[in-house]
Amino acid sequence: MHVKRVIGAVVAGTALLGPVVACSSSGGGAPASQGESQAPGVSATPSAPPEHPFTGQPVASRKPVLAVKIENTAAGKPQLGLRSADVVYVEQVEGGLTRLMAIFSSRIPPKVGPVRSARISDLHLLPMYGKPALAYSGVQTKMIPLVREASLFDVSDSAAPGAYFRQPGRVAPYNLFAETRKLLADAPKASKAKDIGFEFGDPPVGGVPKKSFSVRYPAASFTFTWSAAQKRWLIFQDGKRNMAAEGGQLGAPTIVVQYAKTTRSQFHDFTGSYTPLIKSTGTGKAVVLRDGQAFNAKWTRKSEEDGTTFTTTAGEPMTFSRGQVWVVLAAPKPVQP
């Protein structure tokens, strides 16, 4: 069931059909028409594998979608599994900090974490993925009815406890990790990957060369630095390299800074800090980082069931580089709920 609003408010594939070649058989079948050549044994050239709608990379088939809420403070780093994500969302939470929601489908890592609690903004983002599985650890009590109505399969530590474990060497609550195979086994009907509005291809005109780009939240900051050698934007948070538990620095070929109105929601944490509510439908401005360039863009999402499309200032499709995409949801003006 679709979550109630808390606030007011494929690429089409074309098959190229060639002429059919008629062949006669020794068994007395109908002969080929006069003047029509026979071409026994000729086969069509194999077509390239279709592109994944989340990354633009070749994929043999589309798999179920798993969304995971992941800790994003120094106490929970390094995170495990993010390198395999198709899309990573950065969301503001209480106290001006941030939390991640990682979307997995084309590549599923064995384990992910640290897994943390969900937020109301997640329930407004997820419908564009159909009805995915959502892994998280707890929500505010008032949110429980909304989670039950939301467009998702609940595979939290309460709903699927057998999929979770405590990682030795980490301190609670930053030591809760999950086995993805078990998460998806508890959500056998989770939606498979579908179009979410992203387009991939060569960069459009109008980009400005950029070595780095920064985004600030009330209590967190990100800097994305272009690496020509690695052909991706390396991620720094709070002045430090954002490292992966598997090794190496986190980064992505495309970083989307999506400026979205952020207000107070009806929810707050135990300290009294209000939970930010990110309005991810409607329209707004964006900056797309790819190939060492920054592109001013516009984003549009008509409804929660629709994907988010991006266009250039000239109104042309804003194409992304193929590979992982980070979507940094930032308020047009800093918000301290």
Short mmCIF file of C-alpha atoms in Angstrom, two decimals:
data_model
loop_
_atom_site.label_atom_id
_atom_site.label_comp_id
_atom_site.label_asym_id
_atom_site.label_seq_id
_atom_site.Cartn_x
_atom_site.Cartn_y
_atom_site.Cartn_z
CA MET A 1 0.00 0.00 0.00
CA HIS A 2 1.33 3.45 -0.83
CA VAL A 3 2.43 5.53 2.11
CA LYS A 4 0.18 8.46 2.97
CA ARG A 5 1.80 11.81 2.28
CA VAL A 6 3.05 13.52 5.39
CA ILE A 7 3.40 16.80 3.54
CA GLY A 8 1.06 18.53 1.15
CA ALA A 9 1.52 18.50 -1.87
CA VAL A 10 13.14 2.22 -20.73
CA VAL A 11 14.75 3.94 -22.32
CA ALA A 12 12.28 2.57 -24.81
CA GLY A 13 13.91 -0.34 -26.60
CA THR A 14 13.29 -0.49 -30.33
CA ALA A 15 13.69 -3.79 -32.11
CA LEU A 16 15.10 -3.58 -35.60
CA LEU A 17 13.40 -6.24 -37.69
CA GLY A 18 15.24 -7.28 -40.83
CA PRO A 19 13.65 -8.95 -43.85
CA VAL A 20 12.67 -12.58 -43.36
CA VAL A 21 14.57 -14.98 -45.60
CA ALA A 22 12.46 -17.86 -46.90
CA CYS A 23 14.20 -21.20 -47.30
CA SER A 24 13.07 -24.41 -48.97
CA SER A 25 13.54 -27.73 -47.28
CA SER A 26 14.38 -31.12 -48.69
CA GLY A 27 11.17 -32.37 -47.19
CA GLY A 28 9.07 -30.72 -49.87
CA GLY A 29 8.25 -27.43 -48.14
CA ALA A 30 7.19 -24.35 -50.08
CA PRO A 31 10.02 -23.11 -52.35
CA ALA A 32 11.45 -19.64 -52.01
CA SER A 33 9.85 -16.94 -54.13
CA GLN A 34 11.39 -16.34 -57.55
CA GLY A 35 14.26 -13.89 -57.33
CA GLU A 36 14.62 -14.32 -53.55
CA SER A 37 17.99 -15.68 -52.51
CA GLN A 38 18.29 -18.46 -50.00
CA ALA A 39 20.51 -17.99 -46.99
CA PRO A 40 20.66 -21.25 -45.07
CA GLY A 41 22.60 -21.13 -41.83
CA VAL A 42 22.73 -17.32 -41.64
CA SER A 43 22.09 -15.98 -38.14
CA ALA A 44 21.55 -12.43 -36.95
CA THR A 45 24.39 -10.60 -35.25
CA PRO A 46 23.96 -10.96 -31.47
CA SER A 47 22.65 -7.76 -29.91
CA ALA A 48 24.44 -6.11 -27.01
CA PRO A 49 23.11 -6.89 -23.51
CA PRO A 50 20.52 -4.37 -22.30
CA GLU A 51 21.61 -1.57 -19.97
CA HIS A 52 20.70 -1.59 -16.31
CA PRO A 53 18.30 1.29 -15.53
CA PHE A 54 20.21 2.28 -12.39
CA THR A 55 23.77 2.27 -13.78
CA GLY A 56 23.60 2.17 -17.59
CA GLN A 57 25.93 -0.84 -17.59
CA PRO A 58 25.26 -4.09 -19.49
CA VAL A 59 23.26 -6.63 -17.55
CA ALA A 60 21.99 -10.09 -18.45
CA SER A 61 18.80 -9.80 -16.42
CA ARG A 62 17.07 -7.56 -13.92
CA LYS A 63 17.10 -8.61 -10.31
CA PRO A 64 15.09 -7.60 -7.22
CA VAL A 65 15.81 -4.27 -5.56
CA LEU A 66 17.17 -4.11 -2.02
CA ALA A 67 17.39 -0.78 -0.17
CA VAL A 68 19.51 -0.59 2.98
CA LYS A 69 19.76 2.23 5.54
CA ILE A 70 23.42 2.68 6.44
CA GLU A 71 25.14 4.68 9.15
CA ASN A 72 27.13 7.69 7.97
CA THR A 73 28.99 9.13 10.94
CA ALA A 74 32.60 8.54 11.96
CA ALA A 75 31.48 6.06 14.62
CA GLY A 76 30.05 3.72 11.96
CA LYS A 77 32.85 3.86 9.43
CA PRO A 78 34.17 2.24 7.37
CA GLN A 79 30.91 1.03 5.83
CA LEU A 80 30.63 -2.38 4.20
CA GLY A 81 28.93 -3.03 0.87
CA LEU A 82 28.61 0.53 -0.46
CA ARG A 83 31.06 -0.14 -3.27
CA SER A 84 28.55 -2.56 -4.80
CA ALA A 85 25.53 -0.23 -4.63
CA ASP A 86 23.89 1.00 -7.83
CA VAL A 87 22.59 4.21 -6.26
CA VAL A 88 23.48 5.84 -2.93
CA TYR A 89 21.28 8.56 -1.43
CA VAL A 90 22.63 11.04 1.12
CA GLU A 91 19.86 12.34 3.38
CA GLN A 92 19.86 14.88 6.19
CA VAL A 93 18.69 13.54 9.56
CA GLU A 94 18.34 14.92 13.07
CA GLY A 95 20.98 17.28 14.37
CA GLY A 96 22.12 18.25 10.88
CA LEU A 97 23.89 14.90 10.36
CA THR A 98 23.40 12.57 7.39
CA ARG A 99 22.47 8.96 6.76
CA LEU A 100 22.67 6.87 3.61
CA MET A 101 20.17 4.74 1.76
CA ALA A 102 21.94 2.37 -0.61
CA ILE A 103 20.08 0.73 -3.50
CA PHE A 104 21.32 -2.68 -4.64
CA SER A 105 20.18 -4.70 -7.64
CA SER A 106 22.76 -5.28 -10.38
CA ARG A 107 25.40 -6.29 -7.83
CA ILE A 108 24.53 -7.69 -4.41
CA PRO A 109 27.38 -7.81 -1.88
CA PRO A 110 27.33 -10.68 0.63
CA LYS A 111 27.06 -8.38 3.66
CA VAL A 112 26.15 -4.73 4.32
CA GLY A 113 26.30 -2.36 7.24
CA PRO A 114 26.24 -0.85 9.72
CA VAL A 115 22.44 -0.99 9.32
CA ARG A 116 20.56 1.83 11.06
CA SER A 117 17.03 3.17 11.42
CA ALA A 118 14.77 4.44 8.63
CA ARG A 119 13.34 7.94 8.21
CA ILE A 120 10.13 9.37 6.80
CA SER A 121 11.91 10.69 3.69
CA ASP A 122 12.78 7.08 2.75
CA LEU A 123 9.10 6.21 2.46
CA HIS A 124 8.63 9.01 -0.07
CA LEU A 125 11.67 8.02 -2.15
CA LEU A 126 11.13 4.27 -2.41
CA PRO A 127 7.88 4.14 -4.48
CA MET A 128 9.85 5.03 -7.63
CA TYR A 129 11.49 1.61 -7.29
CA GLY A 130 8.14 -0.19 -7.20
CA LYS A 131 7.97 -2.29 -4.05
CA PRO A 132 11.57 -3.02 -3.02
CA ALA A 133 12.86 -4.74 0.10
CA LEU A 134 13.96 -2.28 2.79
CA ALA A 135 16.55 -3.29 5.40
CA TYR A 136 16.73 -1.09 8.48
CA SER A 137 16.94 -1.24 12.24
CA GLY A 138 13.95 0.40 13.91
CA VAL A 139 11.83 3.48 13.32
CA GLN A 140 10.15 6.00 15.56
CA THR A 141 6.99 4.55 17.08
CA LYS A 142 4.67 6.99 15.29
CA MET A 143 6.15 5.90 11.96
CA ILE A 144 5.31 2.21 12.32
CA PRO A 145 1.81 2.49 10.75
CA LEU A 146 3.28 4.41 7.81
CA VAL A 147 5.94 1.75 7.23
CA ARG A 148 3.23 -0.91 7.19
CA GLU A 149 1.34 1.03 4.50
CA ALA A 150 4.43 1.94 2.48
CA SER A 151 5.47 0.60 -0.92
CA LEU A 152 8.10 -1.79 0.42
CA PHE A 153 8.76 -5.22 1.86
CA ASP A 154 9.92 -4.90 5.46
CA VAL A 155 13.14 -6.85 6.07
CA SER A 156 14.21 -4.98 9.17
CA ASP A 157 15.96 -6.64 12.09
CA SER A 158 12.52 -7.05 13.68
CA ALA A 159 10.84 -8.56 10.61
CA ALA A 160 13.80 -10.70 9.45
CA PRO A 161 16.00 -11.17 12.53
CA GLY A 162 17.79 -14.18 11.08
CA ALA A 163 19.42 -11.99 8.41
CA TYR A 164 21.28 -9.82 10.93
CA PHE A 165 24.39 -10.29 13.05
CA ARG A 166 26.64 -8.27 15.33
CA GLN A 167 30.06 -7.60 13.84
CA PRO A 168 32.92 -8.28 16.28
CA GLY A 169 35.23 -5.35 16.88
CA ARG A 170 32.47 -2.76 16.49
CA VAL A 171 30.52 -0.97 19.21
CA ALA A 172 26.71 -0.99 19.37
CA PRO A 173 24.64 0.38 17.73
CA TYR A 174 27.24 0.59 14.94
CA ASN A 175 27.89 -3.15 14.82
CA LEU A 176 24.64 -4.38 13.25
CA PHE A 177 25.23 -5.90 9.81
CA ALA A 178 23.06 -7.98 7.49
CA GLU A 179 23.46 -10.86 5.03
CA THR A 180 21.86 -9.77 1.78
CA ARG A 181 20.98 -13.29 0.59
CA LYS A 182 18.85 -13.81 3.68
CA LEU A 183 17.28 -10.34 3.36
CA LEU A 184 16.10 -11.04 -0.18
CA ALA A 185 14.95 -14.54 0.77
CA ASP A 186 12.52 -12.86 3.18
CA ALA A 187 11.19 -10.65 0.37
CA PRO A 188 10.66 -13.07 -2.55
CA LYS A 189 8.21 -10.71 -4.29
CA ALA A 190 10.40 -7.60 -4.14
CA SER A 191 10.18 -5.54 -7.35
CA LYS A 192 12.84 -6.02 -9.97
CA ALA A 193 14.84 -3.07 -11.27
CA LYS A 194 12.91 -0.75 -13.58
CA ASP A 195 13.26 2.70 -15.13
CA ILE A 196 13.70 5.39 -12.46
CA GLY A 197 14.29 8.28 -14.86
CA PHE A 198 18.08 8.11 -15.21
CA GLU A 199 19.66 8.39 -18.66
CA PHE A 200 23.23 7.40 -19.51
CA GLY A 201 25.53 8.34 -22.37
CA ASP A 202 28.08 10.85 -23.57
CA PRO A 203 28.11 14.15 -21.68
CA PRO A 204 25.95 16.97 -23.01
CA VAL A 205 27.34 20.39 -23.88
CA GLY A 206 27.50 23.11 -21.28
CA GLY A 207 29.70 21.56 -18.62
CA VAL A 208 32.21 23.61 -16.65
CA PRO A 209 35.57 21.98 -15.75
CA LYS A 210 35.64 21.28 -12.03
CA LYS A 211 38.28 19.71 -9.81
CA SER A 212 36.09 19.53 -6.71
CA PHE A 213 32.63 20.39 -5.46
CA SER A 214 31.43 20.70 -1.85
CA VAL A 215 28.05 20.30 -0.16
CA ARG A 216 27.44 21.39 3.42
CA TYR A 217 24.85 20.28 5.95
CA PRO A 218 24.42 21.86 9.41
CA ALA A 219 26.68 19.21 11.01
CA ALA A 220 28.34 17.45 8.06
CA SER A 221 30.17 18.30 4.85
CA PHE A 222 31.08 16.49 1.65
CA THR A 223 33.68 17.23 -0.98
CA PHE A 224 33.79 15.37 -4.27
CA THR A 225 37.19 15.49 -5.99
CA TRP A 226 37.67 14.40 -9.59
CA SER A 227 40.25 11.67 -10.25
CA ALA A 228 41.14 11.54 -13.94
CA ALA A 229 43.16 8.36 -13.32
CA GLN A 230 40.19 6.53 -11.76
CA LYS A 231 37.54 8.32 -13.86
CA ARG A 232 35.36 8.97 -10.85
CA TRP A 233 34.71 11.49 -8.09
CA LEU A 234 36.42 10.54 -4.84
CA ILE A 235 34.36 11.22 -1.74
CA PHE A 236 35.60 13.12 1.29
CA GLN A 237 33.41 13.66 4.36
CA ASP A 238 34.17 16.16 7.09
CA GLY A 239 37.63 16.68 5.60
CA LYS A 240 38.56 12.99 5.61
CA ARG A 241 38.70 10.37 2.86
CA ASN A 242 35.57 8.24 2.85
CA MET A 243 36.98 4.72 2.92
CA ALA A 244 35.28 1.39 2.22
CA ALA A 245 35.57 -1.55 4.60
CA GLU A 246 36.60 -3.66 1.58
CA GLY A 247 39.50 -1.27 0.96
CA GLY A 248 40.02 1.87 -1.09
CA GLN A 249 38.25 5.19 -1.14
CA LEU A 250 34.58 5.46 -1.99
CA GLY A 251 33.71 7.33 -5.15
CA ALA A 252 31.42 7.30 -8.18
CA PRO A 253 31.51 8.32 -11.86
CA THR A 254 28.41 10.47 -11.33
CA ILE A 255 27.47 12.65 -8.38
CA VAL A 256 24.05 14.32 -8.46
CA VAL A 257 23.52 17.16 -6.01
CA GLN A 258 19.73 17.39 -5.94
CA TYR A 259 18.50 20.52 -4.18
CA ALA A 260 15.17 19.65 -2.55
CA LYS A 261 13.06 21.60 -0.10
CA THR A 262 13.69 20.34 3.42
CA THR A 263 11.38 21.10 6.35
CA ARG A 264 10.45 19.73 9.75
CA SER A 265 8.39 16.56 9.81
CA GLN A 266 5.99 15.53 12.58
CA PHE A 267 8.66 13.17 13.94
CA HIS A 268 11.57 13.80 16.28
CA ASP A 269 14.18 11.79 18.15
CA PHE A 270 14.48 11.19 21.90
CA THR A 271 16.47 14.42 22.34
CA GLY A 272 13.64 16.47 20.83
CA SER A 273 15.40 17.17 17.52
CA TYR A 274 12.94 17.16 14.64
CA THR A 275 13.40 14.74 11.76
CA PRO A 276 13.91 16.59 8.45
CA LEU A 277 11.40 15.89 5.71
CA ILE A 278 12.89 16.01 2.20
CA LYS A 279 10.40 16.82 -0.54
CA SER A 280 11.54 14.58 -3.38
CA THR A 281 8.58 15.25 -5.71
CA GLY A 282 8.02 18.34 -7.84
CA THR A 283 10.87 20.19 -9.49
CA GLY A 284 14.09 21.82 -8.45
CA LYS A 285 17.66 22.64 -9.33
CA ALA A 286 20.56 20.21 -9.43
CA VAL A 287 24.26 20.07 -10.18
CA VAL A 288 25.50 16.94 -11.95
CA LEU A 289 29.18 16.07 -11.67
CA ARG A 290 30.65 13.78 -14.33
CA ASP A 291 33.86 13.52 -16.38
CA GLY A 292 35.55 16.27 -14.42
CA GLN A 293 32.78 18.74 -15.23
CA ALA A 294 29.83 20.31 -13.42
CA PHE A 295 26.50 20.72 -15.19
CA ASN A 296 23.66 22.90 -13.98
CA ALA A 297 20.48 20.87 -14.30
CA LYS A 298 16.81 20.65 -13.37
CA TRP A 299 15.11 17.68 -11.72
CA THR A 300 11.47 16.66 -12.06
CA ARG A 301 9.42 13.98 -10.34
CA LYS A 302 5.68 14.21 -10.98
CA SER A 303 4.54 11.76 -8.32
CA GLU A 304 6.03 9.33 -5.83
CA GLU A 305 5.45 6.43 -8.21
CA ASP A 306 7.38 8.24 -10.96
CA GLY A 307 11.13 8.28 -11.38
CA THR A 308 13.25 11.44 -11.19
CA THR A 309 14.33 12.89 -14.53
CA PHE A 310 17.15 15.35 -15.03
CA THR A 311 17.49 17.89 -17.84
CA THR A 312 20.09 20.46 -18.81
CA THR A 313 19.41 24.19 -18.67
CA ALA A 314 18.66 23.91 -22.39
CA GLY A 315 15.96 21.32 -21.71
CA GLU A 316 17.91 18.35 -23.10
CA PRO A 317 18.26 15.06 -21.20
CA MET A 318 21.04 15.23 -18.62
CA THR A 319 23.00 12.03 -19.17
CA PHE A 320 25.04 10.31 -16.47
CA SER A 321 28.27 8.36 -16.75
CA ARG A 322 27.77 4.62 -16.61
CA GLY A 323 28.30 3.16 -13.18
CA GLN A 324 27.37 3.96 -9.61
CA VAL A 325 25.40 7.16 -8.96
CA TRP A 326 25.38 9.13 -5.70
CA VAL A 327 22.35 11.36 -5.19
CA VAL A 328 23.10 14.00 -2.57
CA LEU A 329 19.80 15.43 -1.33
CA ALA A 330 20.61 18.93 -0.14
CA ALA A 331 18.41 21.82 0.93
CA PRO A 332 18.64 24.96 -1.26
CA LYS A 333 19.39 26.76 2.02
CA PRO A 334 20.91 25.08 5.08
CA VAL A 335 18.14 23.79 7.35
CA GLN A 336 18.44 23.15 11.07
CA PRO A 337 15.15 21.48 12.00
#
